[in-house]
Coordinates of C-alpha atoms in Angstrom, one line a residue:
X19 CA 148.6 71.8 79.9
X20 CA 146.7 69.3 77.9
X21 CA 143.9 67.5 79.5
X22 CA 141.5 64.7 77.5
X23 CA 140.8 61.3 77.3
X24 CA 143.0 58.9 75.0
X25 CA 141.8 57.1 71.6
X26 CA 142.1 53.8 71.4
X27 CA 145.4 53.4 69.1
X28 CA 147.1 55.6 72.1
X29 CA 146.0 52.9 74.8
X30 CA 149.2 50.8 74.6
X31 CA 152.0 53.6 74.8
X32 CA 149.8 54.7 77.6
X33 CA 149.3 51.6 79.7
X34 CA 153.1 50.8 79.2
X35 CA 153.7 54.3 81.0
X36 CA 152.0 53.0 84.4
X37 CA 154.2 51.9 87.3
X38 CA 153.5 49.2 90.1
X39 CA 151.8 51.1 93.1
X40 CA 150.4 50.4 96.7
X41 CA 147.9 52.4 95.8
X42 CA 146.0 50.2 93.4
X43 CA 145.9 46.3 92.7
X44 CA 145.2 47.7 88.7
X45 CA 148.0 45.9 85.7
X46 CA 147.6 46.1 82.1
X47 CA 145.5 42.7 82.5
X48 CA 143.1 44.2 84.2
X49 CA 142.1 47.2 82.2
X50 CA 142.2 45.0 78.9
X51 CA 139.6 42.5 80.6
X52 CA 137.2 45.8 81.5
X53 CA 137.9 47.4 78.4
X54 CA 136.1 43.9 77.0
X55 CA 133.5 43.9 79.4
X56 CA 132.5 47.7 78.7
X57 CA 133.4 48.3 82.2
X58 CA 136.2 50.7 81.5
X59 CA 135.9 52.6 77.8
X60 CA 138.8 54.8 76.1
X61 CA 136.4 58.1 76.9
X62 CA 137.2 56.9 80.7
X63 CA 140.7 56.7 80.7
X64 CA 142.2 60.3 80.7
X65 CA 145.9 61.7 80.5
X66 CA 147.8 64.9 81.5
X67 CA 150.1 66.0 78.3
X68 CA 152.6 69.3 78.3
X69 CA 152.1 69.3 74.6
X70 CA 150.3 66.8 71.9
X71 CA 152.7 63.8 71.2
X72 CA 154.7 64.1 74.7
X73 CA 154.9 61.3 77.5
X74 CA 151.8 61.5 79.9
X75 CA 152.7 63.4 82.7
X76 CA 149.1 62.0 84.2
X77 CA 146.7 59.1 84.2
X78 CA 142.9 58.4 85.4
X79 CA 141.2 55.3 84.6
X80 CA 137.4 55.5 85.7
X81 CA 134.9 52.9 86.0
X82 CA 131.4 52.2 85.8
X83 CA 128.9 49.5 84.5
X84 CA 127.7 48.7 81.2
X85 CA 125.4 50.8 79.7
X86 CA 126.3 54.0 82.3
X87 CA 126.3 57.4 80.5
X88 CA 129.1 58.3 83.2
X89 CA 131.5 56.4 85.2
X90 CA 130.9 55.0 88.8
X91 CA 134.2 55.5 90.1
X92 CA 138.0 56.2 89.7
X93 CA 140.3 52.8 90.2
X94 CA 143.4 54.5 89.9
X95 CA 145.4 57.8 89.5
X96 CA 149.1 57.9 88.1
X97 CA 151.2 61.0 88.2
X98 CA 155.2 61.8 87.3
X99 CA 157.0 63.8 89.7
X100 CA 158.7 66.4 87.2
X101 CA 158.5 69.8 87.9
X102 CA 158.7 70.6 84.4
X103 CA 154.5 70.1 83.6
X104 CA 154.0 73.9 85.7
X105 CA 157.5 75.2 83.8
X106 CA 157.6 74.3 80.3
X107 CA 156.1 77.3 78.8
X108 CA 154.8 74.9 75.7
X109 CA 152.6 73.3 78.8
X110 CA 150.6 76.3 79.2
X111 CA 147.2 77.7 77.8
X112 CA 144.8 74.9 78.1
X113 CA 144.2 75.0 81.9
X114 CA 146.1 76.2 85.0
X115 CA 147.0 73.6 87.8
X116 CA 145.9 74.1 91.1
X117 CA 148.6 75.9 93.6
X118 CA 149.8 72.5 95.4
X119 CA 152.8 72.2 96.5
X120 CA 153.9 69.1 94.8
X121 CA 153.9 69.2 90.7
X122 CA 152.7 65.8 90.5
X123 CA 150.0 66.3 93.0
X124 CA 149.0 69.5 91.1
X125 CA 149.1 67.9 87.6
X126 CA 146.4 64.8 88.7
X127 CA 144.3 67.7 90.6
X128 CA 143.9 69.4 87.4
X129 CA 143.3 66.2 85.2
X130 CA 140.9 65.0 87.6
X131 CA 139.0 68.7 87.7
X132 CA 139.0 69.0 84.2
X133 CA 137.2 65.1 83.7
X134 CA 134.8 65.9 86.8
X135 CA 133.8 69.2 84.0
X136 CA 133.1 66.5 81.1
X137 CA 131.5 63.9 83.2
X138 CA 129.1 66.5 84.6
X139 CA 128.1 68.5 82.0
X140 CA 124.3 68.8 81.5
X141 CA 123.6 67.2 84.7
X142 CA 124.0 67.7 88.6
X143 CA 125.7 64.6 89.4
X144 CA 128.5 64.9 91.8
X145 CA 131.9 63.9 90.3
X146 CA 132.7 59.7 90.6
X147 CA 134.3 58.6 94.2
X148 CA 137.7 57.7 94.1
X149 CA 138.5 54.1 95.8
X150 CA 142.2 53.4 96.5
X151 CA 142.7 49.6 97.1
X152 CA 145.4 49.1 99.5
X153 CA 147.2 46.4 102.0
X154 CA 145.4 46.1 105.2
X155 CA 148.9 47.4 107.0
X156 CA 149.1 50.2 104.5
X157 CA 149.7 53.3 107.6
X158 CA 152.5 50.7 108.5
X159 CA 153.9 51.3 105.0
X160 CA 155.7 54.3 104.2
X161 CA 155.4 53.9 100.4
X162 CA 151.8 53.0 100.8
X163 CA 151.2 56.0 102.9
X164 CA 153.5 57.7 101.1
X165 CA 151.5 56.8 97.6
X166 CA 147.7 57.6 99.5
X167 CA 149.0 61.2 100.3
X168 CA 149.9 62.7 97.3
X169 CA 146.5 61.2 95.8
X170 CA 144.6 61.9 98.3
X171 CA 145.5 66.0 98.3
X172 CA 145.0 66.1 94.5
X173 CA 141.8 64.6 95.2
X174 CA 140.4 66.9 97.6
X175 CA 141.7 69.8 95.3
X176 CA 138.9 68.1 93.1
X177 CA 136.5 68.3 95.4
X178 CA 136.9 64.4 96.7
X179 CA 136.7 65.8 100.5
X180 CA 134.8 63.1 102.4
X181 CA 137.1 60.1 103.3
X182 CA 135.4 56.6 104.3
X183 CA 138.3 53.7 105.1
X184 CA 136.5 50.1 104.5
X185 CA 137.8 47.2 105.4
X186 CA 138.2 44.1 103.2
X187 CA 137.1 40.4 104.4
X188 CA 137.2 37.0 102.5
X189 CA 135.9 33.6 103.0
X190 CA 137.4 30.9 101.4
X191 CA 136.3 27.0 101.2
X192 CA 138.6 25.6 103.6
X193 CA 136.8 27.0 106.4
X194 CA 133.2 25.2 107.4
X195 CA 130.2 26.6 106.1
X196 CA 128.5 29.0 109.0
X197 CA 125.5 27.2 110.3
X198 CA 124.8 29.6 113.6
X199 CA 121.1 30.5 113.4
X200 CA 118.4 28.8 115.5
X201 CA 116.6 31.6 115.7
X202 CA 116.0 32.6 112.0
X203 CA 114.0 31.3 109.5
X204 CA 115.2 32.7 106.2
X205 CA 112.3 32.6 103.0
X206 CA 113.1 33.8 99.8
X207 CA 111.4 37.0 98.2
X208 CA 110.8 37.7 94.8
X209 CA 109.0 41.3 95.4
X210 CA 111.0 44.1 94.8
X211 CA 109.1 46.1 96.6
X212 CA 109.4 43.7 99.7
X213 CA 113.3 44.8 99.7
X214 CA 112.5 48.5 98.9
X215 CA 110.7 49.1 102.2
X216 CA 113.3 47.0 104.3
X217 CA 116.2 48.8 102.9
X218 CA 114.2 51.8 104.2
X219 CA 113.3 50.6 107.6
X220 CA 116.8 49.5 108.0
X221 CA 118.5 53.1 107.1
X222 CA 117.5 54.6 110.7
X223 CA 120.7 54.4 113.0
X224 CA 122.5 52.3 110.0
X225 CA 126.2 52.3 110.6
X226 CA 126.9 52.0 106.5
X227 CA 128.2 55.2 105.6
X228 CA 127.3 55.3 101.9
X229 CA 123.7 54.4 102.7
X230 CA 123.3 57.3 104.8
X231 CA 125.4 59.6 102.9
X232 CA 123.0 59.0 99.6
X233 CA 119.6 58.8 101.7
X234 CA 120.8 62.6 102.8
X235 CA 121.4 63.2 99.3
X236 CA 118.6 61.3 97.5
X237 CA 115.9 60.5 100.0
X238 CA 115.4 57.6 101.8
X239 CA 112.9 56.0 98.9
X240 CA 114.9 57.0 95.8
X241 CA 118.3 55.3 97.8
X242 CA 116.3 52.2 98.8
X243 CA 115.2 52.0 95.5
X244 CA 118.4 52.4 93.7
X245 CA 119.8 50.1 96.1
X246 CA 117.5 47.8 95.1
X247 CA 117.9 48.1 91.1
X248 CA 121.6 48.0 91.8
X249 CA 121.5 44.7 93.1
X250 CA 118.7 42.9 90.9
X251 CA 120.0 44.7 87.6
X252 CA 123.9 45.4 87.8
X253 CA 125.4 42.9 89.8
X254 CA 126.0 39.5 88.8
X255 CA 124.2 37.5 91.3
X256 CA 120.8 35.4 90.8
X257 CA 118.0 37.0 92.2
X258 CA 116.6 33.8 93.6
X259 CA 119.4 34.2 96.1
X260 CA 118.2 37.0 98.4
X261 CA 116.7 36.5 101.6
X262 CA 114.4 37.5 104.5
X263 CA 115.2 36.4 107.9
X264 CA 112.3 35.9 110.3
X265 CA 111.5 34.8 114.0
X266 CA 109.7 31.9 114.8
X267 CA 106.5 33.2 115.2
X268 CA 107.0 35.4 111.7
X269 CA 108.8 38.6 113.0
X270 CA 111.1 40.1 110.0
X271 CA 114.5 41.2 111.7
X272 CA 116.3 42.1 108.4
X273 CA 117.6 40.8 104.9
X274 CA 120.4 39.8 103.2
X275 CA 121.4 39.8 99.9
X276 CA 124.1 37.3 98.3
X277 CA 125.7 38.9 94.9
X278 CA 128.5 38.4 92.6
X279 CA 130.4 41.4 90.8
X280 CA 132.7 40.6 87.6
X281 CA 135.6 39.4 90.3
X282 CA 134.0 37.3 92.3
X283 CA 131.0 36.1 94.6
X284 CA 130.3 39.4 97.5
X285 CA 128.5 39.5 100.3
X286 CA 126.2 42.3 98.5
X287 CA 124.3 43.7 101.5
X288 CA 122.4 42.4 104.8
X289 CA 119.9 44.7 107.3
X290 CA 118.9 44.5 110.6
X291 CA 116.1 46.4 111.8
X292 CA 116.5 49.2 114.1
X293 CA 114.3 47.2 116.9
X294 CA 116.3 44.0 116.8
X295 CA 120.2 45.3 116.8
X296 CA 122.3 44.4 119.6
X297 CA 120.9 41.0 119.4
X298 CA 123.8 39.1 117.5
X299 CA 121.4 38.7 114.1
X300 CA 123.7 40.3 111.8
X301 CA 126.3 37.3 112.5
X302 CA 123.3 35.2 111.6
X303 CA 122.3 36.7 108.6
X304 CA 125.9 37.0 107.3
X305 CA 126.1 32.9 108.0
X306 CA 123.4 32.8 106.0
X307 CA 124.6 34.7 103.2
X308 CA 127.5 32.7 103.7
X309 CA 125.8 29.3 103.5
X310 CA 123.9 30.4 99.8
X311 CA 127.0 31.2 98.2
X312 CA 129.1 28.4 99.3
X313 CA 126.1 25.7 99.1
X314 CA 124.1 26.8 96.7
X315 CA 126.2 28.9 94.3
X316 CA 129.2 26.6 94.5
X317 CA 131.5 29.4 95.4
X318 CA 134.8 28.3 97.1
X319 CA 135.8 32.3 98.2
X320 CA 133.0 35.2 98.8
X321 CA 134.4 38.7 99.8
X322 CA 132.8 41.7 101.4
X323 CA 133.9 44.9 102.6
X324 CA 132.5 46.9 105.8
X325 CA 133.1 50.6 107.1
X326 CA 136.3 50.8 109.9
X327 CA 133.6 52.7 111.8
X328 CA 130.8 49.5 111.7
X329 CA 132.4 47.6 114.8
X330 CA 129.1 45.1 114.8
X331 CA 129.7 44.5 111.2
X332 CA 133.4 43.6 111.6
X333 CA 132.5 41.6 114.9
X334 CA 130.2 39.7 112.7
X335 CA 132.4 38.8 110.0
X336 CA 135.3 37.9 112.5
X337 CA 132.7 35.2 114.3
X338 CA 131.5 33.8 110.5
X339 CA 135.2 32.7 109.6
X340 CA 136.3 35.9 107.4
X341 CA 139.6 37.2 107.9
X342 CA 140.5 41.0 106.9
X343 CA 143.0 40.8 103.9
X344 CA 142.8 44.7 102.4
X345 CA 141.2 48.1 102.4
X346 CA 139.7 50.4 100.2
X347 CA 139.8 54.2 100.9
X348 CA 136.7 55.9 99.3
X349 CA 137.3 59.5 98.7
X350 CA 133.5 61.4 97.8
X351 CA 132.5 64.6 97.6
X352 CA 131.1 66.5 100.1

């Protein structure tokens, strides 16, 4: 079994080979757009091959920002159901496939290890999540479960063990702009380090599973700056636009953070502060970050995504105006 990433005069016989699926919103559109953008690159999109010149037998497309020495994430996994990738004897040499029952599932395991081996070497990083973008009734769905299982078992053959569902909300112009603080004042901030030690006070108790998950990893200063840099340097939103929300008499409660990726305006991140949860100011600072991009920015949709877990988070969105239209399964490892 052959396992590499394409070259560019491949890209078209390759794209051509993908099939519609639950399991990503990805088309050929798409991946040409990125590809222009540098947020997708030839070295990033990977195939599974019995034998050079054959049909692909597998496909991973990764993704990451402009500039990255290694990709962010993996949009989407294809596979073929044919036996014949473990039986042709022409197939064999390069690297064995992992003992799963399903070929296909065992192919994409073994594309996916073999990448995670590139992507890693000379460094300790841990191999890019894997987000699956699906319908927001997608257990309802056989062939939407159906298409999560078979990725999701190659992917924790790769070492993608940790599952986070998050749910996905939008805003869109015909509902009113939010306008429910009377308790918040809300100043803009241009010091960094301002943000830095509020994402830090607000990781205690956070309900955000990624934040906590890299704070155990990184530290609670390296994730609150990274968070930071994220925000100011690789999204797409002005930096003019982030807020602090205060009381009255000058109390800071928490933050929020209007951004924009290269789809559309986001609700990038808010805080609350452990001593003022259970108080209904999330809501508030989400109307707020609400109110920016739809005022100020001139955006007619803004979406955000939230744990399933984050009940306050959802709650808050729900009482804003957003309504859930998707999720996204993050697969990480452990």
């Amino acid at each position: 079994m052959i396992f590499r990433p394409i070259v560019p005069q491949e890209l078209e016989a390759v794209l051509a080979w993908m099939r519609p699926d639950p399991s990503t919103t990805i088309s050929t559109e798409a991946v040409h757009t990125r590809l222009a953008d540098g947020e997708y690159r030839p070295e990033w999109i990977w195939i599974a091959e019995a034998a050079p010149g054959r049909e692909p037998l597998a496909l991973a497309i990764w993704w990451g920002m402009p500039g990255d020495a290694r990709p962010r994430s993996l949009d989407a996994l294809f596979a073929s159901g044919s036996p014949s990738a473990l039986t042709d004897p022409e197939a064999r040499g390069n690297t064995a496939s992992p003992k799963l029952g399903d070929p296909r599932t065992a192919v994409a395991a073994a594309l996916l290890t073999a990448a995670h081996q590139v992507f890693a070497a000379g460094c300790l990083a841990l191999p890019p999540d894997y987000h699956l973008f699906l319908p927001a009734n997608w257990r309802d769905r056989p062939e939407a479960a159906a298409a999560v299982e078979w990725r999701r078992t190659a992917a924790k053959a790769a070492g993608l063990r940790v599952a986070t569902e998050r749910v996905r909300f939008e805003w869109t112009a015909e509902r009113p702009v939010p306008t429910l603080s009377s308790r918040l004042m809300f100043d803009p901030e241009p010091n960094d380090e301002v943000f830095v030690d509020l994402f830090r006070q607000a990781l205690p108790g956070s309900l955000d599973a990624t934040s906590t998950r890299e704070a155990l990893l990184l530290g609670p200063e390296e994730q609150a700056r990274n968070d930071v840099a994220f925000y100011h340097h690789d999204m797409l939103g002005e930096r003019s636009w982030w807020r602090v929300a205060r009381t009255a008499t000058g109390q800071v409660v928490g933050f929020g953070i209007p951004s924009r990726n290269s789809a559309a305006p986001v609700v990038g991140y808010l805080g609350v502060l452990p001593e003022f949860r259970g108080r209904g100011f999330v809501a508030e600072i989400l109307a707020e970050v609400t109110r920016i991009l739809a005022s100020e920015a001139k955006e007619t949709g803004i979406r955000a995504d939230t744990d399933l877990t984050n009940h306050p988070m959802i709650a808050a969105f729900e009482l804003v105006g957003y309504r859930q239209t998707a999720r996204r399964l993050v697969l990480s490892a452990s």
